[in-house]
Coordinates of C-alpha atoms in Angstrom, one line a residue:
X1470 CA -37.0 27.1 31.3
X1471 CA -33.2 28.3 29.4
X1472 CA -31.4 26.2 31.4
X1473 CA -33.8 22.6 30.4
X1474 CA -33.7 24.1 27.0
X1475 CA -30.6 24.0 26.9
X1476 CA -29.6 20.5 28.3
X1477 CA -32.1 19.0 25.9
X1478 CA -30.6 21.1 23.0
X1479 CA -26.6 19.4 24.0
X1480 CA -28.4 16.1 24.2
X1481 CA -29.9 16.8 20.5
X1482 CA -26.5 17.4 19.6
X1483 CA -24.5 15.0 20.8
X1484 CA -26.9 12.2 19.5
X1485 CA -26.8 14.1 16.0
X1486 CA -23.0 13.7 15.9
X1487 CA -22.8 10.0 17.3
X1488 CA -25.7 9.5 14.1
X1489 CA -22.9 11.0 11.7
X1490 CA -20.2 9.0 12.9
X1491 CA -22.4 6.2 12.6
X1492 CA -22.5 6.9 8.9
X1493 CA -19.2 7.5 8.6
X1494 CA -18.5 4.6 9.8
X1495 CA -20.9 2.8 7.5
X1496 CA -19.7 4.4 4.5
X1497 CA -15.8 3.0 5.4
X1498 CA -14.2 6.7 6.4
X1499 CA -12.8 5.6 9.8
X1500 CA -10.6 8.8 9.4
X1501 CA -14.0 11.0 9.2
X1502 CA -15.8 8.8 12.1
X1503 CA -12.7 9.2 14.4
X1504 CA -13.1 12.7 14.3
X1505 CA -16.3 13.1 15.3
X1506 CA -15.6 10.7 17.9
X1507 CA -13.0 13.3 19.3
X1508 CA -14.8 16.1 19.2
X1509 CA -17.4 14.4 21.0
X1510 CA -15.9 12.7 23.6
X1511 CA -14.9 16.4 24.7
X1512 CA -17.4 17.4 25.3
X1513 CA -18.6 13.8 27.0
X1514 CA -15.4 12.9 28.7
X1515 CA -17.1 10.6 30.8
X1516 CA -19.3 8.4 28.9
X1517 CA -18.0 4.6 28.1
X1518 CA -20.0 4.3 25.1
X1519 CA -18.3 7.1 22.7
X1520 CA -14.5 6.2 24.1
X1521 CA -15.1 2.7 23.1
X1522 CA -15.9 4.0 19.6
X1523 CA -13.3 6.5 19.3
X1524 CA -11.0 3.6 20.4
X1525 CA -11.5 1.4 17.8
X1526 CA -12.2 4.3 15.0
X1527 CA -8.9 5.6 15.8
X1528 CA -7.4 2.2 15.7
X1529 CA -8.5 1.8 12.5
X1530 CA -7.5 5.7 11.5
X1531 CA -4.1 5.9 12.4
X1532 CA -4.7 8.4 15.0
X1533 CA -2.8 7.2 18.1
X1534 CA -3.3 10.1 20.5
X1535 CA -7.1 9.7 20.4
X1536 CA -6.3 5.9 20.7
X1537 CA -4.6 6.6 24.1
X1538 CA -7.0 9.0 24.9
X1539 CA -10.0 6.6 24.8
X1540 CA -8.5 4.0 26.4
X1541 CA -7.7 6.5 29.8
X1542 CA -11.2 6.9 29.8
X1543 CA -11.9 3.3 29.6
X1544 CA -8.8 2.6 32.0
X1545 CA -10.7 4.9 35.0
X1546 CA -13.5 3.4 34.7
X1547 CA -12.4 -0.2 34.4
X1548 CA -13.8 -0.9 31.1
X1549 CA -10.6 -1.3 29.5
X1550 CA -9.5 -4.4 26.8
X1551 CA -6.5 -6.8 27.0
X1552 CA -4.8 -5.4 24.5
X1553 CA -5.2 -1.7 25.4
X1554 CA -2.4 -1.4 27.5
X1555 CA 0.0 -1.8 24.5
X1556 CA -0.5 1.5 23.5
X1557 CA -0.1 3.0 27.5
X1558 CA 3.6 1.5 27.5
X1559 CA 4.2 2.6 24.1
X1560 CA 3.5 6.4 24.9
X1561 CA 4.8 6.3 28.0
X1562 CA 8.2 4.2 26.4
X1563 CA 8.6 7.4 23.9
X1564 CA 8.4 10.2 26.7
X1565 CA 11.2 7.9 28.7
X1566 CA 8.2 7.9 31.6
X1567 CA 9.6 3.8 32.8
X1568 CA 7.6 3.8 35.8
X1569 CA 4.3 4.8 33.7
X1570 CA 5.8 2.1 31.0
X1571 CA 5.9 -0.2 34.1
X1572 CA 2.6 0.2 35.0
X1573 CA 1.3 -0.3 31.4
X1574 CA 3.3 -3.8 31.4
X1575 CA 2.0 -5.0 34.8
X1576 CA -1.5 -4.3 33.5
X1577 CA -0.8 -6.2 30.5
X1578 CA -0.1 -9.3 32.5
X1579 CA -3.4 -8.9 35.1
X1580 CA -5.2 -8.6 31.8
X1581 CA -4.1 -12.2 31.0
X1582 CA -4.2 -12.2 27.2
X1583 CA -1.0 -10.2 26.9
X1584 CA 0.4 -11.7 30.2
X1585 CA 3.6 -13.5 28.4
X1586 CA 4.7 -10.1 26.3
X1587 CA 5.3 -8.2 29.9
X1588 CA 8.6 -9.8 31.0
X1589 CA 10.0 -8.6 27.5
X1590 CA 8.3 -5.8 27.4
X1591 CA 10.0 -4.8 31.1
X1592 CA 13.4 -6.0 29.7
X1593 CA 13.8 -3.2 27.7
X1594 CA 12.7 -1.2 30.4
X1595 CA 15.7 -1.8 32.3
X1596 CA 18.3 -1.9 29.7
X1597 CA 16.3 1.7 29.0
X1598 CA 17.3 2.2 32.1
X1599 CA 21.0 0.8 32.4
X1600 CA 20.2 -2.4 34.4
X1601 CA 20.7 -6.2 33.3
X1602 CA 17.3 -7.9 31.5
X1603 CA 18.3 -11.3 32.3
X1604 CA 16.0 -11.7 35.0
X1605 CA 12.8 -10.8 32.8
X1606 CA 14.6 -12.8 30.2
X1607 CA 14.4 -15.8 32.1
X1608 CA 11.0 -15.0 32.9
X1609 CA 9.8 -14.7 29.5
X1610 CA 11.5 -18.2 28.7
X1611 CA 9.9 -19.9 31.0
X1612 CA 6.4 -19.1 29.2
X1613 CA 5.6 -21.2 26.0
X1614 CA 4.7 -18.3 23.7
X1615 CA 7.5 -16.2 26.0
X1616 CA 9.9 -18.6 24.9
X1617 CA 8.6 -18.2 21.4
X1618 CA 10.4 -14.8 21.1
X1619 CA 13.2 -15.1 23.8
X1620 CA 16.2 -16.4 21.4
X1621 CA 16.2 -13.3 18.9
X1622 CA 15.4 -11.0 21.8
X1623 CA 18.3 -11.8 23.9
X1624 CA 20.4 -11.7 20.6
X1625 CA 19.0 -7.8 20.5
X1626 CA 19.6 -6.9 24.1
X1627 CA 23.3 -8.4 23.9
X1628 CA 23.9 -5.8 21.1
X1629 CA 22.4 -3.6 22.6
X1630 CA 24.2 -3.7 26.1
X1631 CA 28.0 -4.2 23.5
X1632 CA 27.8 -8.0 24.2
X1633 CA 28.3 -9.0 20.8
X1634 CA 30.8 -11.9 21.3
X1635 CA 28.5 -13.4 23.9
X1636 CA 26.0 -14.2 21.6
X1637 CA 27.6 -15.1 18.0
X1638 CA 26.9 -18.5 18.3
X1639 CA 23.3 -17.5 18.6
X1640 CA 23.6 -15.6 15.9
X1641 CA 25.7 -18.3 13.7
X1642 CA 22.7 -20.7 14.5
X1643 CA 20.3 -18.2 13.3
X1644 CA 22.8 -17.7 10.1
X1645 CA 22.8 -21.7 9.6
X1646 CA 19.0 -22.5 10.2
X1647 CA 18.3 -19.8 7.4
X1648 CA 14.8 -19.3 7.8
X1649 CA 12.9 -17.1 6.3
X1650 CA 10.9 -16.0 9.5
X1651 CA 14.4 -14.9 11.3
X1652 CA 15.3 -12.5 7.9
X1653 CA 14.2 -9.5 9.6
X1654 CA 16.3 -10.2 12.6
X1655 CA 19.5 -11.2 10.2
X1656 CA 18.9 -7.6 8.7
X1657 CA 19.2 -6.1 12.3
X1658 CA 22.2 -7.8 13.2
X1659 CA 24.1 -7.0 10.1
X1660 CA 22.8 -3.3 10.2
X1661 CA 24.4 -3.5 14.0
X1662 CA 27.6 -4.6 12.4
X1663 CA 27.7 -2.2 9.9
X1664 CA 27.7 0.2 12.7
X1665 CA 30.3 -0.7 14.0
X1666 CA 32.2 -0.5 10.5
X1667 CA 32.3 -4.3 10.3
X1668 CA 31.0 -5.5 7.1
X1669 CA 32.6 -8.7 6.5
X1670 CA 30.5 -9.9 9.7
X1671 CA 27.3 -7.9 8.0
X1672 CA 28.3 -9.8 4.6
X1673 CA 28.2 -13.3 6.3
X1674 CA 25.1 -13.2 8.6
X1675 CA 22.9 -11.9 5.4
X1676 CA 25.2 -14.5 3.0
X1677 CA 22.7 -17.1 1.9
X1678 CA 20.5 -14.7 0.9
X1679 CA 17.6 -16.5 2.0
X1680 CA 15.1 -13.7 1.1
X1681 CA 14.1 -10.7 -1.4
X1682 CA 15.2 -8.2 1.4
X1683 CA 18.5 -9.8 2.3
X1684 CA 19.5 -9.8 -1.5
X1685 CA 18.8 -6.8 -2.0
X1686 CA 21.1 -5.4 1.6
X1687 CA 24.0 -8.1 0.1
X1688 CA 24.1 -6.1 -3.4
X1689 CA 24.2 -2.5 -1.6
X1690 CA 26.7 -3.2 0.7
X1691 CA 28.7 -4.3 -1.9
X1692 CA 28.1 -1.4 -4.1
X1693 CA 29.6 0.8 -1.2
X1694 CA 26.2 1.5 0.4
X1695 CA 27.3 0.3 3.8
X1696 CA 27.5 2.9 5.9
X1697 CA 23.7 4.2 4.8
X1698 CA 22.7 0.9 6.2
X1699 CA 24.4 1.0 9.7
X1700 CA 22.1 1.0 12.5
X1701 CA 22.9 0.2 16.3
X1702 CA 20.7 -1.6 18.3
X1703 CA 18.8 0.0 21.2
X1704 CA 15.9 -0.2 23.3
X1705 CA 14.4 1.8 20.5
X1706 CA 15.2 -0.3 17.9
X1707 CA 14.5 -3.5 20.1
X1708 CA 10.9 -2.6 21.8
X1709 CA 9.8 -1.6 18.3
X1710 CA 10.8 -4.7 16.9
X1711 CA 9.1 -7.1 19.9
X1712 CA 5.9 -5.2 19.2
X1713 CA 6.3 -5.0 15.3
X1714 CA 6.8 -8.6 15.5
X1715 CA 3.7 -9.4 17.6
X1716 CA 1.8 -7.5 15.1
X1717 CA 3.0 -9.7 12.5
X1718 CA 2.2 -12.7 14.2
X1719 CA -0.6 -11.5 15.2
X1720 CA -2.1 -10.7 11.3
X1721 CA -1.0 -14.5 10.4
X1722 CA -2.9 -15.9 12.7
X1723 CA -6.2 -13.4 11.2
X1724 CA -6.5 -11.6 14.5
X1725 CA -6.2 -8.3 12.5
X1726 CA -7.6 -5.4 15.1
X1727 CA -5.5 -6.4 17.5
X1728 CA -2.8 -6.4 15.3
X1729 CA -3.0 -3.0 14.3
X1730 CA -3.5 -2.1 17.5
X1731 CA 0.3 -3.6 18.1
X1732 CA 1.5 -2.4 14.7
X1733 CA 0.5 1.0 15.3
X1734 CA 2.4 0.9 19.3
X1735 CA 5.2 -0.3 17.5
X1736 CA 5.1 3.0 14.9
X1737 CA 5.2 5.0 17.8
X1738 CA 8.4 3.4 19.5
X1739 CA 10.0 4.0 16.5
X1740 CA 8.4 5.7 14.0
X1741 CA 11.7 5.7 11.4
X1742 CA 12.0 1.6 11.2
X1743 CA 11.1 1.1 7.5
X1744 CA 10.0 -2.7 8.3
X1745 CA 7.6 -1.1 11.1
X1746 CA 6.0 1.1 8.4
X1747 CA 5.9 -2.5 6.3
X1748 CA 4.3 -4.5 8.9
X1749 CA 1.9 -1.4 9.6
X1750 CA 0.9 -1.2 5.9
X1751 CA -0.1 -5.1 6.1
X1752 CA -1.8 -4.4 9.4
X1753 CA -4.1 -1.6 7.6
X1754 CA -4.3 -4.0 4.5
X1755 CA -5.4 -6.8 6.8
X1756 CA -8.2 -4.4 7.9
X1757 CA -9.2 -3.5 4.6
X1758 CA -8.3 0.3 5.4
X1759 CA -6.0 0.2 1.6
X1760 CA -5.8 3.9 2.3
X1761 CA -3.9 3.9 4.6
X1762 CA -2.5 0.6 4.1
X1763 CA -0.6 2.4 0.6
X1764 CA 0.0 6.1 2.3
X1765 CA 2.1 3.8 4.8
X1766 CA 3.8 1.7 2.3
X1767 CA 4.9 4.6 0.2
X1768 CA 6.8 5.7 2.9
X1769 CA 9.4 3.8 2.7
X1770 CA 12.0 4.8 0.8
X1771 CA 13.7 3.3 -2.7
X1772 CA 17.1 2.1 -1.0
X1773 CA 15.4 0.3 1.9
X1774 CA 16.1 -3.4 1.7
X1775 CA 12.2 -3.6 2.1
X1776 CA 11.2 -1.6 -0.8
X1777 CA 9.9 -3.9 -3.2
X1778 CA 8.0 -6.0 -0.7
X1779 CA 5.8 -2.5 -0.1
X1780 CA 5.9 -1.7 -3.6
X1781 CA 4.5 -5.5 -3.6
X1782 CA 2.2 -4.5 -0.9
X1783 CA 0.9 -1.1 -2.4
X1784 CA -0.3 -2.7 -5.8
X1785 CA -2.0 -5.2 -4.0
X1786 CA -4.1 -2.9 -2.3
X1787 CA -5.3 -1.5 -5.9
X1788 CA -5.8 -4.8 -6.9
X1789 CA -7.9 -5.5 -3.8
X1790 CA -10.2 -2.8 -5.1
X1791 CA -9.8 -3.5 -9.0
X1792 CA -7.8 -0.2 -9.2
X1793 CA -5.7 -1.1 -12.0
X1794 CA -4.8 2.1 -13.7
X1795 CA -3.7 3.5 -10.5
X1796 CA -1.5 0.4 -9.5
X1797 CA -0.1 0.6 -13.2
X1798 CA 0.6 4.5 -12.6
X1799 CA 2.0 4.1 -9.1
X1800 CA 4.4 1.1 -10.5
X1801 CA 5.5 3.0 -13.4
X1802 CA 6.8 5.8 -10.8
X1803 CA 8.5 3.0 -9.3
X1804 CA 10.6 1.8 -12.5
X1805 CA 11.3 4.4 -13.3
X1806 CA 13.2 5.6 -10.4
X1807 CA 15.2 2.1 -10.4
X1808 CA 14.9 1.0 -13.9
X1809 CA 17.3 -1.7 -14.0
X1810 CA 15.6 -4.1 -10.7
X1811 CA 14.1 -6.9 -12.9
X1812 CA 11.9 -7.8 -9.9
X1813 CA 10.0 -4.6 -10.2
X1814 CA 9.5 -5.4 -14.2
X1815 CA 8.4 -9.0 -13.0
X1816 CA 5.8 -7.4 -10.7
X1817 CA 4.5 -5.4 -13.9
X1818 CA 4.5 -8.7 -15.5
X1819 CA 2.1 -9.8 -12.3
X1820 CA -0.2 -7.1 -12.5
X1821 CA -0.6 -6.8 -16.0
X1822 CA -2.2 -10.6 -16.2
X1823 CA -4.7 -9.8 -13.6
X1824 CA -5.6 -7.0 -15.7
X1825 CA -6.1 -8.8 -18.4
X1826 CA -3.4 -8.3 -20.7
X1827 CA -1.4 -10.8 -21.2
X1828 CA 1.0 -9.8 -24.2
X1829 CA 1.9 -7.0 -22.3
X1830 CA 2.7 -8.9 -19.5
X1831 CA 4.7 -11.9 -21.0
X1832 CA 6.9 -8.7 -22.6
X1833 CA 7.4 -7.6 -19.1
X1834 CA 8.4 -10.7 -18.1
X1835 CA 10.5 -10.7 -20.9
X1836 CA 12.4 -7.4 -19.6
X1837 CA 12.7 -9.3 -16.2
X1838 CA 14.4 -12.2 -17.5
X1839 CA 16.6 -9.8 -19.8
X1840 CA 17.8 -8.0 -16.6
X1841 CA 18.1 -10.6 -14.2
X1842 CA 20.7 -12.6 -16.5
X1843 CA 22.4 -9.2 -16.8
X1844 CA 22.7 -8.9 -12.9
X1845 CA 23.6 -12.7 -12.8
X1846 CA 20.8 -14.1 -10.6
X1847 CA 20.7 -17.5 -9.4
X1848 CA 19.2 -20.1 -11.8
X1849 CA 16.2 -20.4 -9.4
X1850 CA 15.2 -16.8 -9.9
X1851 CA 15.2 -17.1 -13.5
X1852 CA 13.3 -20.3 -13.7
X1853 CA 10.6 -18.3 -11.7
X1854 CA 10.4 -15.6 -14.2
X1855 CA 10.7 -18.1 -17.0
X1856 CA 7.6 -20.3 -15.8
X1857 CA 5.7 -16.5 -15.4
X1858 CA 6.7 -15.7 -19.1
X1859 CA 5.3 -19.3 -20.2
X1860 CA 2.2 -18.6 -18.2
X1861 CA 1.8 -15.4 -19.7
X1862 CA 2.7 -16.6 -23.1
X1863 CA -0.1 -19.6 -22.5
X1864 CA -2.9 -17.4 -21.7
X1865 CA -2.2 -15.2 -24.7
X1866 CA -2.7 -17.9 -27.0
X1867 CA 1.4 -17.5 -27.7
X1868 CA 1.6 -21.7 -27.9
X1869 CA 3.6 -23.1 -28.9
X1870 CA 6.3 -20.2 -27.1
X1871 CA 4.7 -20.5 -23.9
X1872 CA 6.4 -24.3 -23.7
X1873 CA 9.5 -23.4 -25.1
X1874 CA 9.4 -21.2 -22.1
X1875 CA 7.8 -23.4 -19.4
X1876 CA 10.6 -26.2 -20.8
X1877 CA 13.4 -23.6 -19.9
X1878 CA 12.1 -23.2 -16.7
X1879 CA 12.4 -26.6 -16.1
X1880 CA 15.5 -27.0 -17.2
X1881 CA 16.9 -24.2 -14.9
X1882 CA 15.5 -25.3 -11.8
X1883 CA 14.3 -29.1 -12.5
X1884 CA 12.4 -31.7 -9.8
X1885 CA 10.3 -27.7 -9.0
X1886 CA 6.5 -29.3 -8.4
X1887 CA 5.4 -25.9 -9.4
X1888 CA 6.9 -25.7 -12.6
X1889 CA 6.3 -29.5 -13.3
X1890 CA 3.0 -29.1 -12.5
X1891 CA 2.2 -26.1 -14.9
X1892 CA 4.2 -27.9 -17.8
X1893 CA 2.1 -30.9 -17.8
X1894 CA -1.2 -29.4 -17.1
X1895 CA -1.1 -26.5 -20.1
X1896 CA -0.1 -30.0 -22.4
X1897 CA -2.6 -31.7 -20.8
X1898 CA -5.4 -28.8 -21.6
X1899 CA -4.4 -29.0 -25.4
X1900 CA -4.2 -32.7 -25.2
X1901 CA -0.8 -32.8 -26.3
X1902 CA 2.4 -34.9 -25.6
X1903 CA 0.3 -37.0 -23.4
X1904 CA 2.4 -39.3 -22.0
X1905 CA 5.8 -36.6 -21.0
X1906 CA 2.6 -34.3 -19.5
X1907 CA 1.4 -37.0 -17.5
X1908 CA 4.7 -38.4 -16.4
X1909 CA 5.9 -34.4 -15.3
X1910 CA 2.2 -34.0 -13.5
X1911 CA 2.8 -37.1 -11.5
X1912 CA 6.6 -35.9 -10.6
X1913 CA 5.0 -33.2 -9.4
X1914 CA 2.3 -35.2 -7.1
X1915 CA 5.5 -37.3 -6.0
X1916 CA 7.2 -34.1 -4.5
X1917 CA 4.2 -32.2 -3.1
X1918 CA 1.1 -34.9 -2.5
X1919 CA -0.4 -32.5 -0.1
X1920 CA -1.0 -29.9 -2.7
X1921 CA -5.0 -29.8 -3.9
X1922 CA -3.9 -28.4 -7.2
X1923 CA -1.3 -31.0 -8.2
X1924 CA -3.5 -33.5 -7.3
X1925 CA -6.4 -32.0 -9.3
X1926 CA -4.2 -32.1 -12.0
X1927 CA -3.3 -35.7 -11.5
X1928 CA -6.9 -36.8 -11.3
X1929 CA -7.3 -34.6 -14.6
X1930 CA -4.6 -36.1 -16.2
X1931 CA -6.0 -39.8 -15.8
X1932 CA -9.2 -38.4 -16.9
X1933 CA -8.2 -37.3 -20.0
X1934 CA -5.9 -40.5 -20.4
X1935 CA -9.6 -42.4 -19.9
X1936 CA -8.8 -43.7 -16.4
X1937 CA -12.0 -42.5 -15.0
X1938 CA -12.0 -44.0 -11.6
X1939 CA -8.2 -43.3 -10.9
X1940 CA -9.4 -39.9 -11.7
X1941 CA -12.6 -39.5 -9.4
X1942 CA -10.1 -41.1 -6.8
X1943 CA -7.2 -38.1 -6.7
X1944 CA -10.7 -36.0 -7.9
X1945 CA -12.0 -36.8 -4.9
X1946 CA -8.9 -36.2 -2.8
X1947 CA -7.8 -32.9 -4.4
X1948 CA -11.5 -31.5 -3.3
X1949 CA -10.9 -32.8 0.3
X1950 CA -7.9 -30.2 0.6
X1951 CA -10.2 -27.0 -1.8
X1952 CA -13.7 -27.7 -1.4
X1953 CA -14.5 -24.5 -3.5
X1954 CA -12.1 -24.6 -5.9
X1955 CA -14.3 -24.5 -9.2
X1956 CA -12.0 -25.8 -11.3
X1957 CA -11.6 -29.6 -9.1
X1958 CA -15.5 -29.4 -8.7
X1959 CA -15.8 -29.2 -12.4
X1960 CA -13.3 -32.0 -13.5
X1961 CA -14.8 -34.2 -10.5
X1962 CA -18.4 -33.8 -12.1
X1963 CA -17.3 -34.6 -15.5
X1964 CA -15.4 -38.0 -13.8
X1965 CA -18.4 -38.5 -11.7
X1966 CA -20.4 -38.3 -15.1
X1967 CA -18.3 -40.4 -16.9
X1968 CA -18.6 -43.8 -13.9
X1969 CA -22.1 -43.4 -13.6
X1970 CA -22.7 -41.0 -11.0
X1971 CA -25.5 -38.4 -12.2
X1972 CA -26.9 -37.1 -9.3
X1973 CA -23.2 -36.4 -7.9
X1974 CA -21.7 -34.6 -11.3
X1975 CA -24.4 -32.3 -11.1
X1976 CA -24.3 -31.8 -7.4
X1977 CA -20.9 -31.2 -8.0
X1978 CA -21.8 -28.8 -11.1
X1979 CA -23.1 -26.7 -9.0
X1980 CA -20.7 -26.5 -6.6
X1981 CA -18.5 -25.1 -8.7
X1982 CA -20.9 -22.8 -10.5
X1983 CA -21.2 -21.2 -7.0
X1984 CA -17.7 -19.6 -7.5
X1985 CA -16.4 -19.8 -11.4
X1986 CA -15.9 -17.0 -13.4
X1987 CA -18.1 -15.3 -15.8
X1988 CA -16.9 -17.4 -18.8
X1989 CA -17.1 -20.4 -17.5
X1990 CA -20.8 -20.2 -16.1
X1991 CA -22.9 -20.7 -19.2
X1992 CA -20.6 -24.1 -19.7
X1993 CA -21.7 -25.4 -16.2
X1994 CA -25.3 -24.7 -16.5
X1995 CA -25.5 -26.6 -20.0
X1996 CA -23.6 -29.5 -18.0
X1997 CA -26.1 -29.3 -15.1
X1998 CA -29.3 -29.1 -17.9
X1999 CA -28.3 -31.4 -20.4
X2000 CA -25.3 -33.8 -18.7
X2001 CA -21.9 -34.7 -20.0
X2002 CA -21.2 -33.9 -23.6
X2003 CA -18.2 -34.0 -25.6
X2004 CA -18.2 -30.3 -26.4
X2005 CA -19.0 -29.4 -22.8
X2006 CA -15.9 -31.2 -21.2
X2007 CA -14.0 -29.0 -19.0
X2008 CA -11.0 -27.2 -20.5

């Protein structure tokens, strides 16, 4: 009898250990779940059910060799996902195993999903292995999405291959068009330049400073930081970058597993990128793993031209879970290691007013502005921290010093809808200067009609002027483009009101009850007891 005894006693135990996962699981420790995963699917190398958890556990943990792992098992037995092979070419890609890496890409394309990534995937195989990739270029550009990719990547394989005259005007184009999707590509190339001790080519490819990051690698070269920066181009640098841009894409279009599975392939290509570890930390962030999101982000260091999008990053994942003494303590760290960066005192300023504190934050912003006109940055980066410090100001009760400091923001940066928009409605709210605030609100609406919240503001503003059906009009449009916005549900009740319409001010009431804050609630459900009175108006 031993021998059943004992086959019912493994069976026991296995199912006991798949129960715990379980519960890992449920209690959000993918870290905890994975493991158990492992340790069982050694012992069960064969069964489908336990690699397809340890897959996606691990996925979700960071751990890439069990990743791999579990989806060998699932490759054998032909159980295996379109996006699995990613992480086959990318193991295979670090051990220099092409052929495997091969393999990996040509299953890619059977799988279909994938099918446009495998000619660029097997271009960097052969410039890995010292052949031409214009072939599996030309392949690539022939597919829509393919095509998608095949301008910066032909850019990367010139430089990598020494073919940098080839492709400058490429490059120049790039540097003309300016936008901000091709930054991290700018920052490549001019790290590639750098290499090559060229920085007057670095200097102009990054010289409109078109984002945070390039800024930042503009002011370091020209403190002397150059040669820190320089970085040549190679298959390395270029297979991590096609996969950490598909994970990218990927998260923007809210298809986060699978971009996590590509942000993590990408980590192991090349492990040392500092904007793979950024894109990784906004993969884990996308998957609501903050954990790891911030032990990722963290990683990269102070000098990086990325840093303070991860600082960005990092607090935002304490803010995700209401952390704010921990965001507060990790920021302070920060500042104090680069105490003069005013965009890491404007950040403070951020994260104090979703604490709550709002003197404390309009003196951070405060400290911003102070440094930023020391370091002479452009009049649009002042007018930003300008309308923040009137924001802060305003919802401190600091009035009237928060329009002193919404006016200078305007008058840095005039015709901004954003700014416009917030100077005429915090007028509007205290039912002052009427007729500039109304005039500045519909500026704004000229410049940026497709925006719910300048149009709410509009319909507000003609509500407040007593042009009640103008008002339900843009009302009416502003909730077309927001339907939960509490706010436009709330003004378009108190215009629906106002014409006539009962049954549709409280329907709309309601609506907005659904999702208002705490302070506003007992406001709403007077409104939807008792009607429209003058007291109950919204704010």
């Amino acid at each position: 009898m031993s021998p059943a005894f004992a086959k019912r006693s493994d069976g026991a135990g296995s199912l006991n250990k798949y129960v715990e996962a379980r519960l890992a699981e449920s209690s959000e420790r993918p870290s905890v779940a994975a493991a158990i995963y492992a340790e069982t699917l050694k012992e069960q190398p064969d069964n489908l059910l336990l690699a397809s958890k340890a897959y996606v556990k691990a996925i979700e943990a960071g751990d890439f060799d069990l990743a791999a792992k579990a989806v060998r098992t699932l490759d054998l037995r032909g159980a295996i996902d379109p996006e699995m092979p990613l992480l086959l070419f990318a193991d295979a890609f670090v051990q220099r195993d092409y052929k495997a890496a091969q393999l990996a890409s040509i299953q890619l394309e059977a799988l279909n999903n994938f099918a446009f990534l495998s000619p660029l995937l097997e271009a960097w195989l052969a410039t890995a292995d010292g052949k031409s990739p214009l072939t599996d270029l030309a392949v690539a550009k022939k597919d829509k999405t393919g095509a998608y990719y095949h301008q910066e990547q032909l850019i990367l394989h010139a430089l990598a291959r020494g073919y940098e005259t080839d492709v400058m005007q490429l490059i120049n184009a790039i540097v003309d068009r300016n936008e901000a999707r091709m930054a991290p590509v700018r920052i490549i190339i001019a790290r590639h330049f750098l290499s090559k001790g060229d920085e007057e080519q670095a200097l102009q490819i990054l010289n409109k400073k078109r984002t945070g990051p390039e800024t930042k690698m503009v002011r370091d070269i020209q403190l002397g930081l150059g040669k820190n920066l320089a970085q040549r181009v190679d298959e390395q640098i270029g297979t991590g970058f096609l996969l950490q841009r598909l994970a990218s894409d990927l998260g923007s279009q809210r298809a986060h597993f699978v971009g996590l599975v590509s942000a993590q392939a990408a980590a192991r290509v090349f492990p040392e990128s500092d904007y793979g570890q950024l894109i990784l930390g906004e993969a884990y962030g996308n998957a609501e793993n903050n954990a790891a999101a911030r032990a990722v982000l963290e990683k990269i260091p102070t000098d990086s031209a990325y840093a303070m999008l991860a600082i960005s990053m990092e607090v935002a994942r304490y803010v995700d879970v209401e952390d704010y003494t921990s965001a507060k303590e990790r920021l302070r760290k920060v500042i104090d290691q680069s105490p003069d960066a005013p965009e890491l005192r404007a950040l403070s300023g951020q994260l104090l007013q979703l604490s709550g504190d709002h003197e404390a934050a309009a003196q951070a912003f405060k400290q911003a502005i102070s440094l930023a006109e020391k370091r002479n940055l452009p009049g649009s980066r002042l007018a930003s921290y300008w309308l923040s410090l009137g924001s802060a100001q305003e919802q401190a009760g600091l009035w009237p010093a928060g329009l002193e400091s919404l006016k200078k923001a305007d008058m840095l940066q005039p015709n901004s809808a954003s700014i416009l928009n917030y100077l005429g409605y915090a007028q509007l709210e205290r039912r002052e200067n009427t007729a500039s605030a109304m005039a500045a609100i519909r500026q704004a609406h000229e410049m940026r009609s497709s925006s719910a919240a300048i149009t709410d503001s509009l319909g507000w503003a003609y509500f407040i002027i007593g042009e009640h059906e103008k008002a339900v009009n843009y009302l009416e449009r502003a909730l077309a483009g927001e339907p939960q916005d509490p706010t436009i549900n709330e003004h378009l009740g108190d215009a629906y009101w106002t014409v006539g319409r009962r049954y549709e001010a409280r329907y709309a009431w309601k609506s907005a009850k659904l999702f208002a804050d705490a302070e506003d609630m007992q406001r709403l459900a007077d409104k939807i007891d008792m009607g429209l009175r003058a007291d109950l108006v919204s704010p």
